[in-house]
Each structure stands twice: as C-alpha cells, then as structure tokens.
mmCIF file of C-alpha atoms in Angstrom:
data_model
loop_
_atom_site.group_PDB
_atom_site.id
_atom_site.type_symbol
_atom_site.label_atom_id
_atom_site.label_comp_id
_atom_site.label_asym_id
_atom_site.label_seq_id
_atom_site.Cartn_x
_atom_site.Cartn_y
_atom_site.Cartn_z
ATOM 1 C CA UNK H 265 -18.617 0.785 -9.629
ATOM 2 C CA UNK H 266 -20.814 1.886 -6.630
ATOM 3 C CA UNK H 267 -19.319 -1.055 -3.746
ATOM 4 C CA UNK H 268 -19.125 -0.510 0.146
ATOM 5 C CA UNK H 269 -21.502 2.224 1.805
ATOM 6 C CA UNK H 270 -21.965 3.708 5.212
ATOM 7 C CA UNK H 271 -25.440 4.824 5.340
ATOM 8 C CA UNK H 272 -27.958 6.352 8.346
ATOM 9 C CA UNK H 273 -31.550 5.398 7.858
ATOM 10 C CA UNK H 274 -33.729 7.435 9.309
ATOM 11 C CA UNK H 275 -35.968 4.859 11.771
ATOM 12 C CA UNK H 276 -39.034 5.127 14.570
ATOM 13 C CA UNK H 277 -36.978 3.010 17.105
ATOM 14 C CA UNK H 278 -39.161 0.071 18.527
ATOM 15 C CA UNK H 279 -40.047 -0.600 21.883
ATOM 16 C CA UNK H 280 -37.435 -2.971 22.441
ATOM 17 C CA UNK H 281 -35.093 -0.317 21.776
ATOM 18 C CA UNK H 282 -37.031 1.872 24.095
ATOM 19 C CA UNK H 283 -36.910 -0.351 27.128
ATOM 20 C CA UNK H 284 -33.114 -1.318 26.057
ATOM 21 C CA UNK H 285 -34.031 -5.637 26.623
ATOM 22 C CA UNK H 286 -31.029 -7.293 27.271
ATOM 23 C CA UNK H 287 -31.921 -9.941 24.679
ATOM 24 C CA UNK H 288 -32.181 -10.146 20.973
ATOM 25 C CA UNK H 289 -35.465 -9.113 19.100
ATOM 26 C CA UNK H 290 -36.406 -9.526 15.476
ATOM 27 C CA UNK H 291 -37.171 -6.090 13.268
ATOM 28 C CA UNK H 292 -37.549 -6.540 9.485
ATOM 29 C CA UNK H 293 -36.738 -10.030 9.790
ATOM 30 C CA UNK H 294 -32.891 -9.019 11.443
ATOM 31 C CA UNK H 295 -31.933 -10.400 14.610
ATOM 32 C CA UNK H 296 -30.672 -7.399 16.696
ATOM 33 C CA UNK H 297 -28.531 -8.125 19.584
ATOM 34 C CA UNK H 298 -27.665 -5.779 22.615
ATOM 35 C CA UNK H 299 -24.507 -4.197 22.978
ATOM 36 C CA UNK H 300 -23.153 -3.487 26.460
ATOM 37 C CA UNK H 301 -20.452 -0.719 28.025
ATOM 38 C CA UNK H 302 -18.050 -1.733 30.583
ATOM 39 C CA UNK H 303 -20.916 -0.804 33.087
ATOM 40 C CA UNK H 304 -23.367 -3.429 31.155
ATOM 41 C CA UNK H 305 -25.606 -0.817 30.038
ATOM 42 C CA UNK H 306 -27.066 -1.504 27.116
ATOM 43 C CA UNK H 307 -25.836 1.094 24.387
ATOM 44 C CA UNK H 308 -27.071 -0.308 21.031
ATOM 45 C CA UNK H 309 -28.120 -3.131 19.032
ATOM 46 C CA UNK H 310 -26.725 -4.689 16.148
ATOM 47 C CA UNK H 311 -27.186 -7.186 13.424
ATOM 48 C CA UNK H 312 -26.351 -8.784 10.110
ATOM 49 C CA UNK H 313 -28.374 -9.537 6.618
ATOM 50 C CA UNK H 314 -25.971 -11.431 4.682
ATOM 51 C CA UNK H 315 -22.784 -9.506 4.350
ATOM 52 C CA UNK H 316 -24.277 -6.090 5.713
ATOM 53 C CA UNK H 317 -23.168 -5.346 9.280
ATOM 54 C CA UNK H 318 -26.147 -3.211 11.021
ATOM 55 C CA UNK H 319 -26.296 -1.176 14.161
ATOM 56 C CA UNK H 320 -28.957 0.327 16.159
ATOM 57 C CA UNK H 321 -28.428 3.851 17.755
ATOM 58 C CA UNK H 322 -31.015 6.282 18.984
ATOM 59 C CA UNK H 323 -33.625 7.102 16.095
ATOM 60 C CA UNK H 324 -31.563 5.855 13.288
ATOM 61 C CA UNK H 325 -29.624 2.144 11.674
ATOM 62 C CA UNK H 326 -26.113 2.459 10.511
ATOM 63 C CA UNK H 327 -26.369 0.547 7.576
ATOM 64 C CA UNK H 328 -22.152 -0.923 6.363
ATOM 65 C CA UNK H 329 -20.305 -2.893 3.984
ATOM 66 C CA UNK H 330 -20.439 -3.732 0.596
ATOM 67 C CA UNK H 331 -23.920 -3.509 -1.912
ATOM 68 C CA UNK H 332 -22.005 -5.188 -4.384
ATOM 69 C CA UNK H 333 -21.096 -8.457 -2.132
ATOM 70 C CA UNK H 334 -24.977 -7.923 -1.157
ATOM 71 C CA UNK H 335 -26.277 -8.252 -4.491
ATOM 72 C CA UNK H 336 -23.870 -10.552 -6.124
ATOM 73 C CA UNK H 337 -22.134 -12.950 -3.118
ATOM 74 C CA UNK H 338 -18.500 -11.445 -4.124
ATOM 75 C CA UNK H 339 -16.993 -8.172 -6.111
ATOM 76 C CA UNK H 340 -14.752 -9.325 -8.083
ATOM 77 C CA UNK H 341 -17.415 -9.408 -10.957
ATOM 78 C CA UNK H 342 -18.735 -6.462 -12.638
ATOM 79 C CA UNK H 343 -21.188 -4.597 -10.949
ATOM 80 C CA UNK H 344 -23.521 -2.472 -13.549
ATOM 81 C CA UNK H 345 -25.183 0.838 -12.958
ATOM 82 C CA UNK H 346 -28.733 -1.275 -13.971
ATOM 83 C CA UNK H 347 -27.282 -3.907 -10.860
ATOM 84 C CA UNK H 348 -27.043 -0.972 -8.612
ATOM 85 C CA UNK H 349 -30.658 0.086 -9.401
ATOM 86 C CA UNK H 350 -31.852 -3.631 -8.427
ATOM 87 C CA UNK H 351 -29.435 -3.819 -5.629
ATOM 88 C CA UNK H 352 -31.044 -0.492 -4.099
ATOM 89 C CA UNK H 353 -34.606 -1.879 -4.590
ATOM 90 C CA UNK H 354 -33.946 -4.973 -2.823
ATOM 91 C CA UNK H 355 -32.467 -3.020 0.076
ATOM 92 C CA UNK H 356 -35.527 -0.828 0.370
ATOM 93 C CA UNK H 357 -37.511 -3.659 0.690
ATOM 94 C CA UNK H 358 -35.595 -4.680 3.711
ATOM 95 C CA UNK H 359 -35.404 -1.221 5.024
ATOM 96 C CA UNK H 360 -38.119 0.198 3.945
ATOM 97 C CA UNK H 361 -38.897 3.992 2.401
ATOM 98 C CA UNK H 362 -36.481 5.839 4.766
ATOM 99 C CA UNK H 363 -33.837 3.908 2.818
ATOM 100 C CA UNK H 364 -34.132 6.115 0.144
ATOM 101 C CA UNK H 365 -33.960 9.354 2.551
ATOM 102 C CA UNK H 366 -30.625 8.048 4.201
ATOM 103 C CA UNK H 367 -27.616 10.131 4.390
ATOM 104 C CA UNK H 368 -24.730 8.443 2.936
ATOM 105 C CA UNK H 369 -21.492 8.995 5.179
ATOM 106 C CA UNK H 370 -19.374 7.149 3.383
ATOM 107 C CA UNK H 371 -19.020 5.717 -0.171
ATOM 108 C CA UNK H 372 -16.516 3.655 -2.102
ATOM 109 C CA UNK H 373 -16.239 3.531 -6.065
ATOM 110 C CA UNK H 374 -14.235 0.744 -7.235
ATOM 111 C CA UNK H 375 -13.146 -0.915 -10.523
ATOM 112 C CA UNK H 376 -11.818 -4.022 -11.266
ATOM 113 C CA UNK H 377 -9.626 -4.146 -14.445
ATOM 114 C CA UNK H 378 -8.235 -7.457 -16.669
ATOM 115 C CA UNK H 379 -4.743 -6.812 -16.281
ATOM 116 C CA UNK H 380 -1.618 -8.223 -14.740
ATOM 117 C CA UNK H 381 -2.219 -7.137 -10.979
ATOM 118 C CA UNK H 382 1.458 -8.141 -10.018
ATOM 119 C CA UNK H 383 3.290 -7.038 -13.058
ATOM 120 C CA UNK H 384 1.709 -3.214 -11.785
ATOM 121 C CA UNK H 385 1.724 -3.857 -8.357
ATOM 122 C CA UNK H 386 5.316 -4.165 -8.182
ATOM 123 C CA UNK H 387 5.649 -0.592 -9.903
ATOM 124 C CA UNK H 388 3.188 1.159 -8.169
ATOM 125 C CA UNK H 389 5.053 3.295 -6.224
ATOM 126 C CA UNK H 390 3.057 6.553 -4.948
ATOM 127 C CA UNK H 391 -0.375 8.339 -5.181
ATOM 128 C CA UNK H 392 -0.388 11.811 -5.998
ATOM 129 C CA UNK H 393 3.499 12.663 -5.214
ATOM 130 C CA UNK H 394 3.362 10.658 -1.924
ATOM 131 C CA UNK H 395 4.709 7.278 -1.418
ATOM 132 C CA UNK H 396 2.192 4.232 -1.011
ATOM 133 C CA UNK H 397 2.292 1.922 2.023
ATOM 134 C CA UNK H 398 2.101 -1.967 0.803
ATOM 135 C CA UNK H 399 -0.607 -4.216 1.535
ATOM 136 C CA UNK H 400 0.156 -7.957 2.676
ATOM 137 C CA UNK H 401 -2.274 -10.284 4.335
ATOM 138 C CA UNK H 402 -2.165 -11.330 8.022
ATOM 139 C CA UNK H 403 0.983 -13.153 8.759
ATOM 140 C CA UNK H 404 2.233 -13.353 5.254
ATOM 141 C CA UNK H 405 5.221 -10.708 3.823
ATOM 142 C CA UNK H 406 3.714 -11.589 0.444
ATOM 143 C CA UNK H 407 2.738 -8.095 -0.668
ATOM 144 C CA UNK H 408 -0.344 -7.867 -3.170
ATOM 145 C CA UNK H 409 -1.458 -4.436 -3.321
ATOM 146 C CA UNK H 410 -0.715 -0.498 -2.798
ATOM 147 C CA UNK H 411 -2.683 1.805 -0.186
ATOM 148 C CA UNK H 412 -2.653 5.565 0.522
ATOM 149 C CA UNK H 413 -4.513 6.948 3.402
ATOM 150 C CA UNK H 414 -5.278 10.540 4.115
ATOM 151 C CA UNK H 415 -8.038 12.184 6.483
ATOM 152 C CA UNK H 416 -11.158 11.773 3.995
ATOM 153 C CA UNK H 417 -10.087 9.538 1.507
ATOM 154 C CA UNK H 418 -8.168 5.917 1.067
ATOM 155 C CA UNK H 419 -6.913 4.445 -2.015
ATOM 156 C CA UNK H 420 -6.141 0.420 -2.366
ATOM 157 C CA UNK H 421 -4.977 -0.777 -5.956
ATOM 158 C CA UNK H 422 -3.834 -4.622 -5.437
ATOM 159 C CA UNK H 423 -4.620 -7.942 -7.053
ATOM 160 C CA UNK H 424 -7.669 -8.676 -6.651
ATOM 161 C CA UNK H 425 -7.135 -12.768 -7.271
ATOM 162 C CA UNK H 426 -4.410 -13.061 -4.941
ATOM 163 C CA UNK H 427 -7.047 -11.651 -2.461
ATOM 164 C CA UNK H 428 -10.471 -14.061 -3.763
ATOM 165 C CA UNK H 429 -7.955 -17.269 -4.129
ATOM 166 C CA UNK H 430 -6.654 -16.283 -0.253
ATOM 167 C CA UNK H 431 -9.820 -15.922 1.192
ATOM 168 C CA UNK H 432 -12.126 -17.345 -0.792
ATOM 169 C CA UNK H 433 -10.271 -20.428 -2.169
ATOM 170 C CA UNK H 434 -11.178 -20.316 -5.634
ATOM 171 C CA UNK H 435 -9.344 -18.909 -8.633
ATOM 172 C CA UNK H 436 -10.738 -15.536 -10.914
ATOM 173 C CA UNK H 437 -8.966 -14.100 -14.328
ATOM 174 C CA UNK H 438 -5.858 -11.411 -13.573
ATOM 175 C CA UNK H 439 -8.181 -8.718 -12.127
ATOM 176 C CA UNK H 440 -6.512 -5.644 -10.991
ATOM 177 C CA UNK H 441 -9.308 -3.609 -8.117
ATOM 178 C CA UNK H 442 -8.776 0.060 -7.584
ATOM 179 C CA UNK H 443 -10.892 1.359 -4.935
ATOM 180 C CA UNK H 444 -11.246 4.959 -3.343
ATOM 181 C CA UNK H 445 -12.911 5.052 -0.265
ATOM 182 C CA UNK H 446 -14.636 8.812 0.482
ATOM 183 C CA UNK H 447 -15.515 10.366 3.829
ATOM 184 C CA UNK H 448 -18.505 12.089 1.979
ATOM 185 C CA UNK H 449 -19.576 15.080 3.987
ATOM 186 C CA UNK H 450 -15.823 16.399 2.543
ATOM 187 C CA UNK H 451 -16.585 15.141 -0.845
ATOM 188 C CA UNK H 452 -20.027 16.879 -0.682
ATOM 189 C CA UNK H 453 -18.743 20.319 0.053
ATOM 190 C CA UNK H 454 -15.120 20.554 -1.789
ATOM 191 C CA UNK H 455 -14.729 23.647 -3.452
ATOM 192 C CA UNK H 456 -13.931 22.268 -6.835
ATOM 193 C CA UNK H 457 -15.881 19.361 -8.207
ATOM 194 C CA UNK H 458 -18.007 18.612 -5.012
ATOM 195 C CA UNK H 459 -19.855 15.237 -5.556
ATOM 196 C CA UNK H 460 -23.625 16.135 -4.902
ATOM 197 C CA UNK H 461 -24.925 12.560 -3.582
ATOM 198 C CA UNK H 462 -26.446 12.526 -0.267
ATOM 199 C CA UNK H 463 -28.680 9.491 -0.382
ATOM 200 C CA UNK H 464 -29.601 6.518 -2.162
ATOM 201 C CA UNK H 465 -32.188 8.055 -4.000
ATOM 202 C CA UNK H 466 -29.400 10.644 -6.044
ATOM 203 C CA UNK H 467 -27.891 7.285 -7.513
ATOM 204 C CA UNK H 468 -30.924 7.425 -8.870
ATOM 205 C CA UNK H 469 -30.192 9.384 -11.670
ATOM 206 C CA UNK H 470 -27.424 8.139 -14.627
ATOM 207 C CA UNK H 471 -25.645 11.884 -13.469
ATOM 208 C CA UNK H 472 -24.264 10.706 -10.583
ATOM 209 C CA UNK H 473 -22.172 8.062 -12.486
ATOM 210 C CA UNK H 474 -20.254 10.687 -14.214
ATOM 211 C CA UNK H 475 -19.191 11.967 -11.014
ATOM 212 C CA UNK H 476 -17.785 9.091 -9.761
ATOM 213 C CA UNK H 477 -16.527 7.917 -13.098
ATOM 214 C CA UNK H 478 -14.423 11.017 -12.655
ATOM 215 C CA UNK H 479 -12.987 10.068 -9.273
ATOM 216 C CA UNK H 480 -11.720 6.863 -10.552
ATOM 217 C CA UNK H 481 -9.928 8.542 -13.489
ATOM 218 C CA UNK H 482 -8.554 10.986 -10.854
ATOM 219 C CA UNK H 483 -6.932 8.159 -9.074
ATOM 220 C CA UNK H 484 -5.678 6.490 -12.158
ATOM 221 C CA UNK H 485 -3.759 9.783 -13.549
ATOM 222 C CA UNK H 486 -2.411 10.111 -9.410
ATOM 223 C CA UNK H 487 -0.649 6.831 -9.627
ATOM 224 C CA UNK H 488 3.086 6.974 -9.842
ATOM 225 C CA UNK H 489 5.399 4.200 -11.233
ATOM 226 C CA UNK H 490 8.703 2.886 -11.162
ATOM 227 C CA UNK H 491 9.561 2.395 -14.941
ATOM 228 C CA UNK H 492 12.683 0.003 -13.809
ATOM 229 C CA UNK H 493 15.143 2.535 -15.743
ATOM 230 C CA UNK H 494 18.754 1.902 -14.658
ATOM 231 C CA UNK H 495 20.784 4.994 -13.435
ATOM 232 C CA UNK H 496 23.851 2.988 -14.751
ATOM 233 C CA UNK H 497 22.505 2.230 -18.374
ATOM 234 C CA UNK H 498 22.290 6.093 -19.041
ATOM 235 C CA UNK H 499 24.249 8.142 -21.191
ATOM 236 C CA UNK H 500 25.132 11.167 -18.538
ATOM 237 C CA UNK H 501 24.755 12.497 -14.996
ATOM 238 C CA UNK H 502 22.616 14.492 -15.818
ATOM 239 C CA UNK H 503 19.726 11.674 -16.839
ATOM 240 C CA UNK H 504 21.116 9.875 -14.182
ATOM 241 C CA UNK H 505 19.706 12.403 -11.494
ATOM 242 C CA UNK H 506 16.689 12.539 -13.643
ATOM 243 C CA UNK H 507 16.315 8.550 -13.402
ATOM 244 C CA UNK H 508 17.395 8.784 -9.380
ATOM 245 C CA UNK H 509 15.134 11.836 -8.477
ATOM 246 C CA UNK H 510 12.091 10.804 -10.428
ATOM 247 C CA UNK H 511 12.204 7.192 -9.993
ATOM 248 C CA UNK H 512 10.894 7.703 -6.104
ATOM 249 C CA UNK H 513 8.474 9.688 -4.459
ATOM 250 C CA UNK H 514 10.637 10.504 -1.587
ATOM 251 C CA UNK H 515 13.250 12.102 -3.860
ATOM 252 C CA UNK H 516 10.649 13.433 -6.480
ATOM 253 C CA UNK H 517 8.651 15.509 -3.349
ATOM 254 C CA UNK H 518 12.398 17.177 -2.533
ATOM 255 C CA UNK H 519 13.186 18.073 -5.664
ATOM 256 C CA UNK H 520 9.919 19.647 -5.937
ATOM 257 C CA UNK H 521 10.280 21.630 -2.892
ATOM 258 C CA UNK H 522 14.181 22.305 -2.585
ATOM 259 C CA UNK H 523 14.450 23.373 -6.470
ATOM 260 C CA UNK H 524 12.908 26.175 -8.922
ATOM 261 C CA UNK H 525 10.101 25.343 -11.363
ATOM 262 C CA UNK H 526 11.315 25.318 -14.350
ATOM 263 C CA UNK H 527 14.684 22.043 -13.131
ATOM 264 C CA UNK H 528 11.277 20.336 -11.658
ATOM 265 C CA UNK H 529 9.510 20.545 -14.715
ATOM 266 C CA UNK H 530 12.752 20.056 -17.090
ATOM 267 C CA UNK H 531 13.352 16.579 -15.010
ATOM 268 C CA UNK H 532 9.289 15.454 -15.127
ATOM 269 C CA UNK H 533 9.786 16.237 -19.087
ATOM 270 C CA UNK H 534 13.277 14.382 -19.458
ATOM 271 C CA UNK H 535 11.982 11.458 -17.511
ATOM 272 C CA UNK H 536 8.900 10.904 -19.812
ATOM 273 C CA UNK H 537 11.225 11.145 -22.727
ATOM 274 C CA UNK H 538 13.808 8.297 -20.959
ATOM 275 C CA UNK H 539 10.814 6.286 -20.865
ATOM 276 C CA UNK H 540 10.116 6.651 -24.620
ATOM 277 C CA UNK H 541 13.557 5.801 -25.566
ATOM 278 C CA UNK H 542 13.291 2.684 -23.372
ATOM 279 C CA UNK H 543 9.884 1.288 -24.219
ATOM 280 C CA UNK H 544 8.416 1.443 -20.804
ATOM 281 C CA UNK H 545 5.046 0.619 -21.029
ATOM 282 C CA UNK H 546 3.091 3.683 -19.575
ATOM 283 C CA UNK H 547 0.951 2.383 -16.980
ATOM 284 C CA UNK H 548 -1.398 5.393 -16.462
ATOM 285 C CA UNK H 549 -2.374 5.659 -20.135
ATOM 286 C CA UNK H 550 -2.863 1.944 -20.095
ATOM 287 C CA UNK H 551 -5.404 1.938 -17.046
ATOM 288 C CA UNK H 552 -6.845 4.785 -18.100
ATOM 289 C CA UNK H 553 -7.674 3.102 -21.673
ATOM 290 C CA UNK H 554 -9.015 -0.236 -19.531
ATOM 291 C CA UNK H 555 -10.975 2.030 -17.163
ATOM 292 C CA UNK H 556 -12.772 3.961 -20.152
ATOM 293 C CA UNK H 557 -13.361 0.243 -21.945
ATOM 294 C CA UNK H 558 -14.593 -0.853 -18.765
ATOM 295 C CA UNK H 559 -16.888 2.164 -18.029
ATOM 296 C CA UNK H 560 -19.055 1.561 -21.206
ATOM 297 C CA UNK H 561 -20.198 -1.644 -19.676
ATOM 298 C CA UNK H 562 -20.947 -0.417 -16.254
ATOM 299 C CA UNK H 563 -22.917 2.937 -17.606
ATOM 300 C CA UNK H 564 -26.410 2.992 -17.365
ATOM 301 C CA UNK H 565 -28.319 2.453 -20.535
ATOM 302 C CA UNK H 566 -29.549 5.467 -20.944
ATOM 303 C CA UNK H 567 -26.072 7.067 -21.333
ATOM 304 C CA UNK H 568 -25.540 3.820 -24.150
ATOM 305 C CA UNK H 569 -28.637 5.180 -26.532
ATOM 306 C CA UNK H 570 -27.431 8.868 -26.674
ATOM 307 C CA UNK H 571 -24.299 7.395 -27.836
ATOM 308 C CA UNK H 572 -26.015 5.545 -30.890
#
C-alpha cells in the first residue's frame, strides 16, 4: 500500500562532500557522483541503489522512488504491511539509524485491484467534480489510465498491465493501480483528518495503516463515471438533461454553480435512479468492495487477530 517516498535523512556529510572532489566516492557502499552548475561548481552528489535515486545536499540525502520496486523488483504485486516492515529494515541497514529519524516529504499509497482496467478506464471520467486528464505513453495515443493533479496531491488510476507488458515486456492478470501521491507537510497539518506520519519510524505502528487505508477509500468514492446512458433512449427531457448534465464533469460543475440546491441534488438523485433502471454496474461500490477485500491482505497482523 505504502509505494514511492521522498525522504531527508539526516547525515554528517563526509569529507568528500566537504572539499566538493570533482570525482565519484563510495559512502555506504553507493557510488556518489558530482553534480555541476553552469559555472562547474560542484553543487551536489548523487547516486543510485537499485531503483532508489539518491542525492547529496548539505547535511542531509534525499532519499526517492519506490520501496515497493526496492523490496520486490516491480509493484504490480501486493505489497503487505509485514513487507513494509522488512522493506524499512533493509533500508536502515543501508542508511543507517538516521533513517528512521527522516522526514518524509512526500508519500504515495497505492493499490492494485483484479479488475478490468480498460473496461473502467474508459468510464473514468473525473475526480472529485473535476474532469481527469488521460494518460498515454510516449508517442502512442493509446490511452491507459486517468490522472488529476492539484497543488499537494496527484491521482493516477490506469491499467496497470498495459503499463508492466509496455515497459517491462511481460504479461500480469487485469490489475487496475490507483495511486495518490501526497505533498505531506499539507497532509500533516489539514484541518480535518491530518495524517500524523513524519518518518519512517511512525509506519511503525499498524495505526498509521488506517490512515492511509482511508485516503484510498477517499479517492475511490471521488471517482466519477460515465454510465454510457443514452440521452436518446430516455423517456423525457427532463431525464434527458439529467443524462446530459450529469454524464460530464464540465456540465455537472455548471449546474452545480449556475442552479439552486435542491435541481442539483434532484438531478444527482434522478441520475442514480436512471442507472438502476438500466443496470449500470456502479463502479464506486464495486472498487470500494475490491479495495476493502484487498485491504485484509495488506493489514498488518496484528489488526487480523483482533478480528478473530
């Protein structure tokens, strides 16, 4: 659940450093190579162990990309709370105790669910009320995801085996990756529920799964979809404009604005009830039921015996 992290570990820079060489050195086993401004000053140092990108700036390592990947070699697999725990000690051993004091500037909880990917790709339309830009690979129109990007937070929901069998060249089971990305200083202090992890050592304790169990559930209930109802197969205008207006995020966010409360919430209720009447599968309640299933493998154990 816990994938890509930006953390700052806390670190006595070493003499190399100090003198700013103009070669590589070796700390903790990592080559570390100089980076240069336009002046060719050296300004930092950086390396890589495995898939981890690292960077050396004055008394502290930025520490990026994905645990998961780390600790697995790919995550499109399941990544437990108990994997976490391992994953963490292994990095401490690279990075030694001030891993455990680092400050975690960014964190990403992810999911990946055995569904369809394209079948809701192609009706994800928004996130929260706003519409979602789509997400194609480099040179390709093929589009394979959803994204929504705001000032602390992005959201990605896209197939994940379009992405592995791309890239990767091998093939995985219909896997479905939702992913929020959080600028955590904002996360940390938001007024209503503020997620209190600041470094390695709070995901620690089984608590701090609960709190970003929550965010994923948040994003699931955000999602908005296009149920594929026809304006033309309804009996009246009326559902018509209900079809028209809530069938796209554009239209939805004007009638919100331009009319009262009670024709917003008369066309939100009509349009659940065209839905009904047409079978539409409901996509939220069906994530949501995958995400809970999916949750009770990920939990830590502790949270499985008070359940027995």
């Amino acid at each position: 659940m816990v994938d890509d992290l930006k953390i700052e570990i806390p670190i006595e820079p070493p003499l190399e450093f100090k003198e700013k060489v103009t070669y590589p050195f070796v700390m903790n086993g990592i080559v570390f190579n100089p980076e240069f401004n336009k002046n060719g000053d050296v300004v930092s140092y950086f390396g890589h162990w495995k898939n981890l990108f690292i960077k050396m700036i004055s008394g502290k390592l930025l520490v990026m990309n994905s645990w998961h990947k780390f600790y697995q070699g790919g995550n499109y697999s399941d990544f437990t709370w108990e994997d976490l725990q391992a994953c963490m000690g292994s990095l401490a051993e690279i990075f030694g105790d001030g891993f455990w004091k680092s400050r975690i500037a960014k964190l990403t909880v992810s999911i990946n669910l055995a569904i369809d990917a394209e079948q809701v790709v192609s009706r994800l339309i928004s996130f929260d009320g706003n519409p979602m830009e789509p997400m194609r690979p480099r040179n390709s129109r093929s589009v394979y995801g959803k994204r929504f990007a705001s000032a602390n937070y992005n959201v990605k929901v896209y197939n994940k085996g379009f992405e592995i069998d791309r890239v990767e060249k091998f093939e995985i089971p219909q896997t479905l990756r939702i992913e929020k990305e959080m600028k955590m200083p904002y996360f940390q202090k938001r007024r209503k529920n503020p997620i209190k992890i600041y470094t390695p050592s709070d995901l620690l304790d089984p608590s701090s799964f609960d709190l970003l169990a929550f965010e994923l559930f948040s994003v699931v209930w955000s999602l908005g979809f296009d149920y594929g109802i026809d304006p033309m197969a309804v009996q009246d205008f009326h559902d018509a404009t209900v079809v028209v207006f809530m069938g796209d995020p554009d239209y939805k966010k004007v009638l919100k604005k331009k009319s009262n409360y009670r024709t917003y919430k008369n066309h939100e209720r009509r349009y659940e009830e065209l839905r009904n009447e047409y079978k539409v599968e409901n996509y939220n309640e069906i994530l949501n039921a995958l995400l809970e299933d999916k949750l009770e493998i990920l939990k830590p154990a502790k949270f499985v015996q008070k359940t027995m």
